[in-house]
mmCIF file of C-alpha atoms in Angstrom:
data_model
loop_
_atom_site.group_PDB
_atom_site.id
_atom_site.type_symbol
_atom_site.label_atom_id
_atom_site.label_comp_id
_atom_site.label_asym_id
_atom_site.label_seq_id
_atom_site.Cartn_x
_atom_site.Cartn_y
_atom_site.Cartn_z
ATOM 1 C CA GLY A 1 18.772 -17.286 12.544
ATOM 2 C CA ALA A 2 19.104 -18.679 9.070
ATOM 3 C CA VAL A 3 21.933 -17.375 6.902
ATOM 4 C CA VAL A 4 21.748 -16.201 3.317
ATOM 5 C CA SER A 5 24.879 -15.290 1.417
ATOM 6 C CA GLN A 6 25.422 -13.397 -1.817
ATOM 7 C CA HIS A 7 28.338 -13.462 -4.174
ATOM 8 C CA PRO A 8 29.967 -11.274 -5.221
ATOM 9 C CA SER A 9 29.487 -8.506 -2.690
ATOM 10 C CA TRP A 10 30.415 -5.961 -5.322
ATOM 11 C CA VAL A 11 31.141 -6.046 -9.036
ATOM 12 C CA ILE A 12 32.182 -3.555 -11.679
ATOM 13 C CA CYS A 13 31.599 -4.370 -15.324
ATOM 14 C CA LYS A 14 31.666 -2.739 -18.731
ATOM 15 C CA SER A 15 28.525 -1.732 -20.531
ATOM 16 C CA GLY A 16 27.188 -4.541 -22.706
ATOM 17 C CA THR A 17 28.541 -7.397 -20.637
ATOM 18 C CA SER A 18 26.538 -9.809 -18.476
ATOM 19 C CA VAL A 19 26.901 -10.244 -14.746
ATOM 20 C CA LYS A 20 25.767 -13.143 -12.588
ATOM 21 C CA ILE A 21 24.913 -12.751 -8.904
ATOM 22 C CA GLU A 22 24.487 -15.788 -6.662
ATOM 23 C CA CYS A 23 22.236 -16.112 -3.658
ATOM 24 C CA ARG A 24 22.662 -19.085 -1.347
ATOM 25 C CA SER A 25 20.803 -20.306 1.711
ATOM 26 C CA LEU A 26 23.561 -21.774 3.859
ATOM 27 C CA ASP A 27 21.736 -23.726 6.523
ATOM 28 C CA PHE A 28 18.211 -24.266 5.255
ATOM 29 C CA GLN A 29 16.383 -25.218 2.102
ATOM 30 C CA ALA A 30 14.812 -22.240 0.398
ATOM 31 C CA THR A 31 11.629 -23.074 -1.426
ATOM 32 C CA THR A 32 11.127 -19.446 -2.403
ATOM 33 C CA MET A 33 13.668 -16.721 -3.071
ATOM 34 C CA PHE A 34 13.117 -13.056 -3.797
ATOM 35 C CA TRP A 35 15.250 -10.549 -5.663
ATOM 36 C CA TYR A 36 15.132 -6.870 -4.746
ATOM 37 C CA ARG A 37 16.727 -3.769 -6.129
ATOM 38 C CA GLN A 38 17.593 -0.750 -4.022
ATOM 39 C CA PHE A 39 18.523 2.701 -5.266
ATOM 40 C CA PRO A 40 20.233 5.231 -2.972
ATOM 41 C CA LYS A 41 17.836 6.575 -0.352
ATOM 42 C CA GLN A 42 15.038 4.471 -1.809
ATOM 43 C CA SER A 43 13.177 1.483 -0.508
ATOM 44 C CA LEU A 44 13.768 -2.076 -1.616
ATOM 45 C CA MET A 45 11.779 -2.785 -4.747
ATOM 46 C CA LEU A 46 10.816 -6.374 -5.417
ATOM 47 C CA MET A 47 11.959 -7.490 -8.856
ATOM 48 C CA ALA A 48 10.908 -11.117 -8.943
ATOM 49 C CA THR A 49 9.951 -14.172 -6.959
ATOM 50 C CA SER A 50 11.433 -17.539 -7.751
ATOM 51 C CA ASN A 51 10.397 -20.989 -6.648
ATOM 52 C CA GLU A 52 12.746 -23.919 -6.922
ATOM 53 C CA GLY A 53 12.324 -25.750 -10.195
ATOM 54 C CA SER A 54 9.910 -23.315 -11.798
ATOM 55 C CA LYS A 55 10.051 -20.083 -13.716
ATOM 56 C CA ALA A 56 10.388 -16.844 -11.823
ATOM 57 C CA THR A 57 7.469 -14.449 -11.459
ATOM 58 C CA TYR A 58 8.484 -10.915 -12.355
ATOM 59 C CA GLU A 59 6.984 -7.728 -11.020
ATOM 60 C CA GLN A 60 5.371 -5.297 -13.385
ATOM 61 C CA GLY A 61 7.930 -3.217 -15.244
ATOM 62 C CA VAL A 62 10.826 -5.640 -14.733
ATOM 63 C CA GLU A 63 12.265 -7.002 -17.978
ATOM 64 C CA LYS A 64 12.510 -10.758 -17.639
ATOM 65 C CA ASP A 65 14.842 -11.066 -20.618
ATOM 66 C CA LYS A 66 17.237 -8.613 -19.054
ATOM 67 C CA PHE A 67 17.148 -9.961 -15.511
ATOM 68 C CA LEU A 68 17.385 -13.724 -15.817
ATOM 69 C CA ILE A 69 16.621 -15.673 -12.666
ATOM 70 C CA ASN A 70 17.418 -19.328 -12.157
ATOM 71 C CA HIS A 71 16.415 -21.176 -8.999
ATOM 72 C CA ALA A 72 17.899 -24.537 -9.878
ATOM 73 C CA SER A 73 18.248 -25.966 -6.379
ATOM 74 C CA LEU A 74 16.820 -25.500 -2.915
ATOM 75 C CA THR A 75 19.905 -23.584 -1.818
ATOM 76 C CA LEU A 76 20.849 -21.505 -4.842
ATOM 77 C CA SER A 77 19.257 -18.813 -6.970
ATOM 78 C CA THR A 78 21.088 -16.719 -9.519
ATOM 79 C CA LEU A 79 20.310 -13.352 -11.060
ATOM 80 C CA THR A 80 21.995 -12.576 -14.369
ATOM 81 C CA VAL A 81 21.926 -9.007 -15.600
ATOM 82 C CA THR A 82 22.303 -9.345 -19.358
ATOM 83 C CA SER A 83 23.806 -6.650 -21.580
ATOM 84 C CA ALA A 84 24.245 -4.406 -18.593
ATOM 85 C CA HIS A 85 24.018 -0.630 -18.955
ATOM 86 C CA PRO A 86 24.908 2.166 -16.521
ATOM 87 C CA GLU A 87 21.248 2.522 -15.512
ATOM 88 C CA ASP A 88 21.406 -1.042 -14.180
ATOM 89 C CA SER A 89 23.896 0.088 -11.556
ATOM 90 C CA SER A 90 22.272 -0.565 -8.232
ATOM 91 C CA PHE A 91 22.290 -2.590 -5.038
ATOM 92 C CA TYR A 92 20.728 -6.023 -5.520
ATOM 93 C CA ILE A 93 19.454 -7.952 -2.506
ATOM 94 C CA CYS A 94 18.073 -11.449 -2.289
ATOM 95 C CA SER A 95 16.009 -13.089 0.402
ATOM 96 C CA ALA A 96 14.873 -16.625 1.009
ATOM 97 C CA ILE A 97 12.049 -18.441 2.726
ATOM 98 C CA GLY A 98 12.295 -21.914 4.126
ATOM 99 C CA GLY A 99 9.450 -24.350 4.470
ATOM 100 C CA LEU A 100 6.279 -24.550 2.456
ATOM 101 C CA SER A 101 4.462 -21.416 3.533
ATOM 102 C CA PRO A 102 5.213 -18.176 1.666
ATOM 103 C CA TYR A 103 4.297 -16.378 4.889
ATOM 104 C CA ASN A 104 7.341 -17.760 6.692
ATOM 105 C CA GLU A 105 10.035 -15.274 7.643
ATOM 106 C CA GLN A 106 12.238 -13.949 4.858
ATOM 107 C CA PHE A 107 15.985 -14.092 5.501
ATOM 108 C CA PHE A 108 18.032 -11.548 3.609
ATOM 109 C CA GLY A 109 21.444 -11.656 2.006
ATOM 110 C CA PRO A 110 23.921 -8.791 2.501
ATOM 111 C CA GLY A 111 23.447 -7.468 -1.024
ATOM 112 C CA THR A 112 25.572 -7.020 -4.145
ATOM 113 C CA ARG A 113 26.678 -3.623 -5.395
ATOM 114 C CA LEU A 114 26.713 -3.542 -9.211
ATOM 115 C CA THR A 115 28.432 -0.710 -11.046
ATOM 116 C CA VAL A 116 28.239 -0.626 -14.832
ATOM 117 C CA LEU A 117 30.739 1.622 -16.546
ATOM 118 C CA GLY B 1 -1.411 0.033 -4.068
ATOM 119 C CA ASP B 2 0.315 -0.687 -0.793
ATOM 120 C CA SER B 3 2.833 1.822 0.504
ATOM 121 C CA VAL B 4 4.943 2.534 3.573
ATOM 122 C CA THR B 5 6.146 5.973 4.596
ATOM 123 C CA GLN B 6 8.805 6.357 7.245
ATOM 124 C CA MET B 7 10.553 9.411 8.546
ATOM 125 C CA GLU B 8 13.475 10.691 6.577
ATOM 126 C CA GLY B 9 16.881 10.322 8.097
ATOM 127 C CA PRO B 10 19.519 10.479 9.042
ATOM 128 C CA VAL B 11 18.795 10.489 12.746
ATOM 129 C CA THR B 12 21.695 11.220 15.080
ATOM 130 C CA LEU B 13 21.355 10.673 18.825
ATOM 131 C CA SER B 14 23.552 10.507 21.856
ATOM 132 C CA GLU B 15 23.820 7.275 23.788
ATOM 133 C CA GLU B 16 20.903 6.680 26.177
ATOM 134 C CA ALA B 17 18.624 9.058 24.283
ATOM 135 C CA PHE B 18 15.029 8.134 23.431
ATOM 136 C CA LEU B 19 14.376 6.990 19.890
ATOM 137 C CA THR B 20 11.261 7.273 17.759
ATOM 138 C CA ILE B 21 11.140 6.450 14.078
ATOM 139 C CA ASN B 22 7.739 7.125 12.579
ATOM 140 C CA CYS B 23 6.107 4.755 10.127
ATOM 141 C CA THR B 24 2.695 4.984 8.488
ATOM 142 C CA TYR B 25 1.191 2.714 5.891
ATOM 143 C CA THR B 26 -1.486 2.429 3.248
ATOM 144 C CA ALA B 27 -2.856 -0.990 2.467
ATOM 145 C CA THR B 28 -6.014 -2.875 1.695
ATOM 146 C CA GLY B 29 -7.327 -4.957 4.543
ATOM 147 C CA TYR B 30 -5.285 -5.801 7.593
ATOM 148 C CA PRO B 31 -1.634 -6.293 6.803
ATOM 149 C CA SER B 32 1.130 -7.593 9.038
ATOM 150 C CA LEU B 33 3.699 -4.961 9.952
ATOM 151 C CA PHE B 34 7.441 -5.350 10.403
ATOM 152 C CA TRP B 35 10.576 -3.510 11.374
ATOM 153 C CA TYR B 36 13.826 -4.711 9.860
ATOM 154 C CA VAL B 37 17.318 -3.569 10.814
ATOM 155 C CA GLN B 38 20.385 -3.562 8.592
ATOM 156 C CA TYR B 39 23.758 -3.273 10.286
ATOM 157 C CA PRO B 40 26.715 -2.135 8.175
ATOM 158 C CA GLY B 41 27.818 -4.826 5.741
ATOM 159 C CA GLU B 42 25.023 -7.217 6.703
ATOM 160 C CA GLY B 43 21.643 -8.259 5.353
ATOM 161 C CA LEU B 44 18.306 -7.066 6.687
ATOM 162 C CA GLN B 45 17.251 -8.792 9.898
ATOM 163 C CA LEU B 46 13.761 -8.971 11.302
ATOM 164 C CA LEU B 47 13.663 -6.810 14.424
ATOM 165 C CA LEU B 48 10.017 -7.150 15.413
ATOM 166 C CA LYS B 49 6.581 -7.645 13.972
ATOM 167 C CA ALA B 50 2.865 -7.322 14.692
ATOM 168 C CA THR B 51 0.143 -9.188 12.882
ATOM 169 C CA LYS B 52 -3.054 -7.487 14.039
ATOM 170 C CA ALA B 53 -4.374 -4.244 15.423
ATOM 171 C CA ASP B 54 -3.186 -3.265 18.905
ATOM 172 C CA ASP B 55 -0.458 -5.918 18.860
ATOM 173 C CA LYS B 56 2.861 -4.753 20.257
ATOM 174 C CA GLY B 57 6.024 -6.164 18.795
ATOM 175 C CA SER B 58 9.154 -5.988 20.915
ATOM 176 C CA ASN B 59 12.752 -7.129 20.741
ATOM 177 C CA LYS B 60 16.126 -5.947 22.091
ATOM 178 C CA GLY B 61 14.464 -3.022 23.888
ATOM 179 C CA PHE B 62 12.675 -1.830 20.748
ATOM 180 C CA GLU B 63 8.900 -1.665 20.619
ATOM 181 C CA ALA B 64 6.229 -0.834 18.055
ATOM 182 C CA THR B 65 2.446 -0.948 18.365
ATOM 183 C CA TYR B 66 0.111 -1.659 15.457
ATOM 184 C CA ARG B 67 -2.297 1.279 15.418
ATOM 185 C CA LYS B 68 -5.069 0.624 12.946
ATOM 186 C CA GLU B 69 -6.877 3.900 13.617
ATOM 187 C CA THR B 70 -3.821 5.934 12.649
ATOM 188 C CA THR B 71 -2.355 3.315 10.254
ATOM 189 C CA SER B 72 0.936 3.614 12.083
ATOM 190 C CA PHE B 73 3.678 1.376 13.450
ATOM 191 C CA HIS B 74 6.189 3.719 15.074
ATOM 192 C CA LEU B 75 9.449 2.248 16.365
ATOM 193 C CA GLU B 76 10.607 3.296 19.838
ATOM 194 C CA LYS B 77 13.439 2.572 22.205
ATOM 195 C CA GLY B 78 13.883 4.161 25.579
ATOM 196 C CA SER B 79 17.670 4.256 25.680
ATOM 197 C CA VAL B 80 19.721 3.740 22.545
ATOM 198 C CA GLN B 81 23.240 2.352 22.429
ATOM 199 C CA VAL B 82 26.081 2.883 19.997
ATOM 200 C CA SER B 83 25.500 -0.674 18.786
ATOM 201 C CA ASP B 84 22.001 0.326 17.604
ATOM 202 C CA SER B 85 23.526 2.373 14.792
ATOM 203 C CA ALA B 86 22.031 0.909 11.625
ATOM 204 C CA VAL B 87 19.424 1.455 8.935
ATOM 205 C CA TYR B 88 15.860 0.670 10.006
ATOM 206 C CA PHE B 89 13.161 -0.344 7.527
ATOM 207 C CA CYS B 90 9.433 -0.439 8.145
ATOM 208 C CA ALA B 91 7.529 -2.923 6.006
ATOM 209 C CA LEU B 92 4.101 -4.437 5.510
ATOM 210 C CA ARG B 93 2.792 -7.681 4.115
ATOM 211 C CA ARG B 94 -0.730 -8.546 3.187
ATOM 212 C CA ASN B 95 -2.190 -11.593 4.824
ATOM 213 C CA SER B 96 -4.440 -12.833 2.052
ATOM 214 C CA GLY B 97 -3.552 -15.655 -0.251
ATOM 215 C CA GLY B 98 -2.005 -15.885 -3.676
ATOM 216 C CA SER B 99 0.955 -13.604 -4.297
ATOM 217 C CA ASN B 100 0.051 -11.214 -1.520
ATOM 218 C CA TYR B 101 2.808 -12.422 0.772
ATOM 219 C CA LYS B 102 5.217 -9.905 -0.733
ATOM 220 C CA LEU B 103 6.845 -7.309 1.488
ATOM 221 C CA THR B 104 6.462 -3.591 0.798
ATOM 222 C CA PHE B 105 9.239 -1.502 2.356
ATOM 223 C CA GLY B 106 9.698 2.078 3.421
ATOM 224 C CA LYS B 107 12.826 3.938 2.316
ATOM 225 C CA GLY B 108 14.778 3.219 5.464
ATOM 226 C CA THR B 109 16.046 5.498 8.209
ATOM 227 C CA LEU B 110 19.730 5.711 9.050
ATOM 228 C CA LEU B 111 20.321 5.934 12.791
ATOM 229 C CA THR B 112 23.684 6.971 14.196
ATOM 230 C CA VAL B 113 24.246 6.835 17.938
ATOM 231 C CA ASN B 114 27.228 8.709 19.310
ATOM 232 C CA PRO B 115 28.954 7.811 22.579
#
């Protein structure tokens, strides 16, 4: 199947700093990418949907100025957590869809563990 | 809104035991239903899916049948292996247009199979 990578796999930062997480589709062009957040023993919660070359669509309750998403190319999307606080500590997962239909299969990255001290 | 409820884990079984992980859903209309598996250190992978009532999805010995009357999509396997140890997620997706292609996940069930 198609491969999606995330970098870094884990990161620890100080409160108030910004952290960037990369999501790459390695062997296909991703027209749409999704960013999820997962708390311990909780389901994946969709944060935002990004389409290459356009602004991301955020889910209700997600602060777009805090979670900046850039989908600048067909193989790369980035999530920047700005002015991070301990409550932003979580597991962040991206997924990507190839082709033109949003109903195509989503391929998931392995996730990034963010810890804010 | 849409929701997925799956049985709480963790589930611990011996090799060759029978596995059932229950999943029920609430959604408008007729969603597609999915089971994803996440092995340690890896991303979620699609295990199987069903797109309409009475469909049976199957893969790697796992099966699940879309039961509209009970709004369920229970995952089963007749004989589990140690290599099946993973977290299993049930999910649904609406099939109408617009932004309704988003996935809604259950909380996941950790399965551990002992030799």
